[in-house]
Coordinates of N, CA and C in Angstrom, one line a residue:
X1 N 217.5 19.4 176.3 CA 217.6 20.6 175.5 C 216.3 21.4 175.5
X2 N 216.5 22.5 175.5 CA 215.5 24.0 175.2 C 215.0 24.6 174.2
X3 N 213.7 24.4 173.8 CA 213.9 25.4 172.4 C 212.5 26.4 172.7
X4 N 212.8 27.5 172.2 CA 211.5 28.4 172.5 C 211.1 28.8 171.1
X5 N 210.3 28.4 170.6 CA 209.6 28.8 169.2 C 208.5 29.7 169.4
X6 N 209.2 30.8 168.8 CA 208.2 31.9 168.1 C 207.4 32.1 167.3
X7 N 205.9 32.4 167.5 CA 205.0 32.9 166.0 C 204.8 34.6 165.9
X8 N 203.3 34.9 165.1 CA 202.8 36.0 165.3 C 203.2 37.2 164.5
X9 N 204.6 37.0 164.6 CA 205.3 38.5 163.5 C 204.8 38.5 162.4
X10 N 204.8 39.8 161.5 CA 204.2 40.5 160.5 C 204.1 41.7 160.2
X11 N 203.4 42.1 158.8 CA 203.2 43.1 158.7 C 202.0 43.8 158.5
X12 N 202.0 44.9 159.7 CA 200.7 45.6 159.9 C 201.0 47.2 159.6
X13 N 199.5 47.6 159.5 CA 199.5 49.0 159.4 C 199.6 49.5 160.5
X14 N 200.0 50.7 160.8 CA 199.5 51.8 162.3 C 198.2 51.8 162.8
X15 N 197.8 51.6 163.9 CA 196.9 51.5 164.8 C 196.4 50.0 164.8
X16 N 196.9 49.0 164.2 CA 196.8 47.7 163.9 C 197.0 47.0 164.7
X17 N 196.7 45.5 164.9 CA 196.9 44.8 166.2 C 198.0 43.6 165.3
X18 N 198.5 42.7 166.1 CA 199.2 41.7 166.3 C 199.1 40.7 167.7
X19 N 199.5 39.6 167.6 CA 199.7 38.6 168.8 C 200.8 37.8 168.9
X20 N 201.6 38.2 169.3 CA 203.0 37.2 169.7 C 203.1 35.6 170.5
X21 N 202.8 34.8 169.9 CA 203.6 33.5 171.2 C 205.1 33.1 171.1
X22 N 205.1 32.6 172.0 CA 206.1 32.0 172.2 C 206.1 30.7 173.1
X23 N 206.2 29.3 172.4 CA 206.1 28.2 173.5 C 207.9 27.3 173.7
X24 N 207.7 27.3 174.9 CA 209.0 26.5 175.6 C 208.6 25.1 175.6
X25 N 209.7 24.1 175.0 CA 209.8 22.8 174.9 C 210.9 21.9 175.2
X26 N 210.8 21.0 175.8 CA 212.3 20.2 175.8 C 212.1 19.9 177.5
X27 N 213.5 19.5 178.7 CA 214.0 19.2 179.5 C 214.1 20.3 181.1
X28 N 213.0 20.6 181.7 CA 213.1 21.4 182.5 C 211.6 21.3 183.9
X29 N 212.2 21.7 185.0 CA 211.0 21.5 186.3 C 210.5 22.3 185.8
X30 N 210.9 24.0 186.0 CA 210.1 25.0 186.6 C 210.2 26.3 185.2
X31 N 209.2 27.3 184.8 CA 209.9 28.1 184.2 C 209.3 29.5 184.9
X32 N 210.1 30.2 185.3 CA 209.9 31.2 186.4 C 209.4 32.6 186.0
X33 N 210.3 33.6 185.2 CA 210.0 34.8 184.4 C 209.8 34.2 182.9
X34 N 209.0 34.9 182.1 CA 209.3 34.8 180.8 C 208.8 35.9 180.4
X35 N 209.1 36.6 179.2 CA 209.4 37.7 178.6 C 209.6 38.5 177.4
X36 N 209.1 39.5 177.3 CA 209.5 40.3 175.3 C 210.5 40.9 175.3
X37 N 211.3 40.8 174.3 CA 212.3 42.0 174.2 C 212.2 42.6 172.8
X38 N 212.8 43.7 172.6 CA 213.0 44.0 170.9 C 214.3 44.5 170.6
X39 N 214.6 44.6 169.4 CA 215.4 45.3 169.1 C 215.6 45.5 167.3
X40 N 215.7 47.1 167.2 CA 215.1 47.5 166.0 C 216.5 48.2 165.6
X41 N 216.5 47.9 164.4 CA 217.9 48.4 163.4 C 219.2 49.3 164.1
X42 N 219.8 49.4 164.8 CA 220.9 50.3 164.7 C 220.7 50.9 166.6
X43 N 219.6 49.8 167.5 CA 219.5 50.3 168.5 C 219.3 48.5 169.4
X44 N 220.0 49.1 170.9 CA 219.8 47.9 171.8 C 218.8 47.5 171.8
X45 N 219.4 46.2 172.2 CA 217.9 45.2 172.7 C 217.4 46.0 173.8
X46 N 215.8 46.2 173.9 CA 215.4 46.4 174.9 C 214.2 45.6 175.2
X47 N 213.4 45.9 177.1 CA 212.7 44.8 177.4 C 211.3 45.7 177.4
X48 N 210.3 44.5 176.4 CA 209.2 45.1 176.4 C 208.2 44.3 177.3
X49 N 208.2 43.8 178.0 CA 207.3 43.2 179.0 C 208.0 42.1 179.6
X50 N 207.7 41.7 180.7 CA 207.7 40.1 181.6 C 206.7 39.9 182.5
X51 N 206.5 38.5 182.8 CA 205.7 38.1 183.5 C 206.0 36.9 184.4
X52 N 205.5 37.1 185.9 CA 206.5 35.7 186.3 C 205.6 34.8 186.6
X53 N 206.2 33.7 186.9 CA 205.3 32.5 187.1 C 203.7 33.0 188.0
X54 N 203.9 33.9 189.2 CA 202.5 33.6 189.5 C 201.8 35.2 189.3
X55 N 202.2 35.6 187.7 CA 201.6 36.6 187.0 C 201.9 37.8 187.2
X56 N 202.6 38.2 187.7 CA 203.1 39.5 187.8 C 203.4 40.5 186.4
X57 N 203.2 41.5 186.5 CA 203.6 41.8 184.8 C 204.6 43.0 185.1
X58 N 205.2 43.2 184.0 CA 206.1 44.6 184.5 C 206.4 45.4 182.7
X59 N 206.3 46.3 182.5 CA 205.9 46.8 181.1 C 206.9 48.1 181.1
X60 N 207.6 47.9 179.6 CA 208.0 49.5 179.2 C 207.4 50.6 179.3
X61 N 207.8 51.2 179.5 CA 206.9 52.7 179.4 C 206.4 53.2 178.3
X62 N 207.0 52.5 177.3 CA 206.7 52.8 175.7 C 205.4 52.0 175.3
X63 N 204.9 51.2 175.7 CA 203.8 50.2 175.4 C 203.2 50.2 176.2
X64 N 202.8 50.5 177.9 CA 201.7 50.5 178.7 C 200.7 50.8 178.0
X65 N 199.6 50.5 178.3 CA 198.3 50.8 178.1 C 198.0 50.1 176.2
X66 N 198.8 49.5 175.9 CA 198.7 49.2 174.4 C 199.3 47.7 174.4
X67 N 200.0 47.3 174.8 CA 200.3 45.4 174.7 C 200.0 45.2 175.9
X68 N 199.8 43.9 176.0 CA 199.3 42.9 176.9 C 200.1 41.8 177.3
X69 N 200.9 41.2 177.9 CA 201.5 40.2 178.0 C 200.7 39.0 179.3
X70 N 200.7 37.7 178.7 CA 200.0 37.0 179.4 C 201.5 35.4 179.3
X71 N 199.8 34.5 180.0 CA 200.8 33.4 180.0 C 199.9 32.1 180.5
X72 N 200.5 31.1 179.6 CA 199.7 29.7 180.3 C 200.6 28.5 180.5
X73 N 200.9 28.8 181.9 CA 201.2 27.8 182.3 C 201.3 26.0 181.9
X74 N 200.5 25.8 182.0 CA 200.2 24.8 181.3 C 200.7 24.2 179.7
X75 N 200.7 25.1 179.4 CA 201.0 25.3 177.9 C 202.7 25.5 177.3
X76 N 203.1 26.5 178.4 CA 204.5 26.8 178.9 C 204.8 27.6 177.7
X77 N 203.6 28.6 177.5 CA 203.5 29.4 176.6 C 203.3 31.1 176.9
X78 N 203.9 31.7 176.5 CA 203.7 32.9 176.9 C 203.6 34.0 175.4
X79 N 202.3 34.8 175.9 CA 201.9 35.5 174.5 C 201.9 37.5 174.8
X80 N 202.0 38.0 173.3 CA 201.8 39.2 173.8 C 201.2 39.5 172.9
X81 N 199.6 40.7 173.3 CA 199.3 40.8 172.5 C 199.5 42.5 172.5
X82 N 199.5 43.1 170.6 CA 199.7 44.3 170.4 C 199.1 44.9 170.6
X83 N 198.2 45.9 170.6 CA 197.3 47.0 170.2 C 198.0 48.2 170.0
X84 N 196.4 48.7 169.2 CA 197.7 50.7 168.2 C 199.0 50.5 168.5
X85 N 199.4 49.6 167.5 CA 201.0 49.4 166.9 C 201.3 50.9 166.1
X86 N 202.4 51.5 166.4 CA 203.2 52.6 166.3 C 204.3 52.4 165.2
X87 N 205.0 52.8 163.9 CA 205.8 52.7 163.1 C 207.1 51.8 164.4
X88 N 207.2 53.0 165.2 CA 208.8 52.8 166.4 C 208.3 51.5 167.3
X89 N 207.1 50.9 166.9 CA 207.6 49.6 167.5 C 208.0 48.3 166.3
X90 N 208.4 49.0 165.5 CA 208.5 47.7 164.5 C 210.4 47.7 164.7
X91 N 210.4 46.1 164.5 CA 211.9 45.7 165.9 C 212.0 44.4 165.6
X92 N 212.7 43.6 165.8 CA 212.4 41.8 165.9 C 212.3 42.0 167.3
X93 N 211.7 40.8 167.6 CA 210.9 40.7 168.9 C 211.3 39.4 169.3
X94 N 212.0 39.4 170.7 CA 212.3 38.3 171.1 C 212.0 37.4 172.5
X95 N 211.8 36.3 172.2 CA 211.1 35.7 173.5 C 212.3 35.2 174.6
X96 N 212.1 35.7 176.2 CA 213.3 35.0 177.0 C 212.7 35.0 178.2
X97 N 213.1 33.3 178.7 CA 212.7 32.7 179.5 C 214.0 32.4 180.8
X98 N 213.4 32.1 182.3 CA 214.4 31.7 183.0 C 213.7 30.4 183.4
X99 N 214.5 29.4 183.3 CA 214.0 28.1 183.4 C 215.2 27.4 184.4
X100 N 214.2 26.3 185.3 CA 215.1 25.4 186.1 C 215.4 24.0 185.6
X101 N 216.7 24.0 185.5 CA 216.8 22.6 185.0 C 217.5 22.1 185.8
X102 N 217.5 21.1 186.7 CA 217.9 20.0 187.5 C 218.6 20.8 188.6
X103 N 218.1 21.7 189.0 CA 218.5 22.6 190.4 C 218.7 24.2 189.9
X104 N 219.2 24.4 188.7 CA 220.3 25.8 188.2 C 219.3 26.0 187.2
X105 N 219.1 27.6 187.6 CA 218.4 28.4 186.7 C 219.6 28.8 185.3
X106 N 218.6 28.7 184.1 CA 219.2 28.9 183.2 C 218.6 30.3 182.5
X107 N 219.2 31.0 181.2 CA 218.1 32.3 180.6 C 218.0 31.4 178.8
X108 N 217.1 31.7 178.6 CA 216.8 30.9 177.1 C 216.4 32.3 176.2
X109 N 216.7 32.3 174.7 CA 216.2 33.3 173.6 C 215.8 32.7 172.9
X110 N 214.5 33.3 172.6 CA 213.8 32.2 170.9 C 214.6 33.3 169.8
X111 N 214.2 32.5 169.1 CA 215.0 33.4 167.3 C 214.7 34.7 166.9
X112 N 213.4 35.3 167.4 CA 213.2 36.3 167.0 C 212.4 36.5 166.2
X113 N 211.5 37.0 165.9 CA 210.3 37.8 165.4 C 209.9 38.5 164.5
X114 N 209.6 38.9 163.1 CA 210.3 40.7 162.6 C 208.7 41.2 163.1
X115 N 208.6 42.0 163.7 CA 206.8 42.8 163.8 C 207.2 44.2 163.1
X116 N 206.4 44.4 161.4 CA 207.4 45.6 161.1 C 205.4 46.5 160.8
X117 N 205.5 48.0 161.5 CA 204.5 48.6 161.2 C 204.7 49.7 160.1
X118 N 203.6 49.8 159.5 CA 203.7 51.0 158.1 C 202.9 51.7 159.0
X119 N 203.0 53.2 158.2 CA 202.5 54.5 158.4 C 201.6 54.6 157.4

């Protein structure tokens, strides 16, 4: 079994920072992409960053140049960090992983996040 446990959510002011983890635990060889998503009241989930196993990053257009998304291997942890947080990024924020378990890639969601910004 899989569990991805999230920290880091809260509440911040505008122009404020945050740090998101997220670590993968349980039954698996390999974990390949892992990933942010959000989704804020009355609108789809969307993807705010990924990263694959040998670091590649790939970023919304809405957050370039202002979050960071990393990752430690080792750890089987993957983090994002905020900077000048925006009202329109406050969302639950969700962590998703593609993991190999005994040949067959699987997709995993942690619970979710609230990261809510004041003005």
């Amino acid at each position: 079994q899989v569990q991805l446990v999230e920290s880091g959510g809260g509440l911040v002011q505008a122009g404020g920072s945050l740090r998101l983890s997220c670590a993968a635990s349980g039954s698996f060889s390999s974990i390949n992409v892992m990933g942010w998503y959000r989704q804020a009241p009355g609108k789809q989930r969307e993807l705010v960053a990924t990263i694959t196993s040998g670091g590649s990053r790939n970023y919304a257009d809405s957050v370039k140049g202002r979050f960071t998304i990393s990752r430690d291997n080792a750890k089987n942890t993957v983090y994002l960090q905020m900077n000048s947080l925006k009202p329109e990024d406050t969302a639950v924020y969700y962590c998703n992983t593609d993991l190999e378990v005994a040949g067959y890639g699987y997709e995993y969601w942690g619970q979710g996040t609230q990261v809510t910004v004041s003005s």
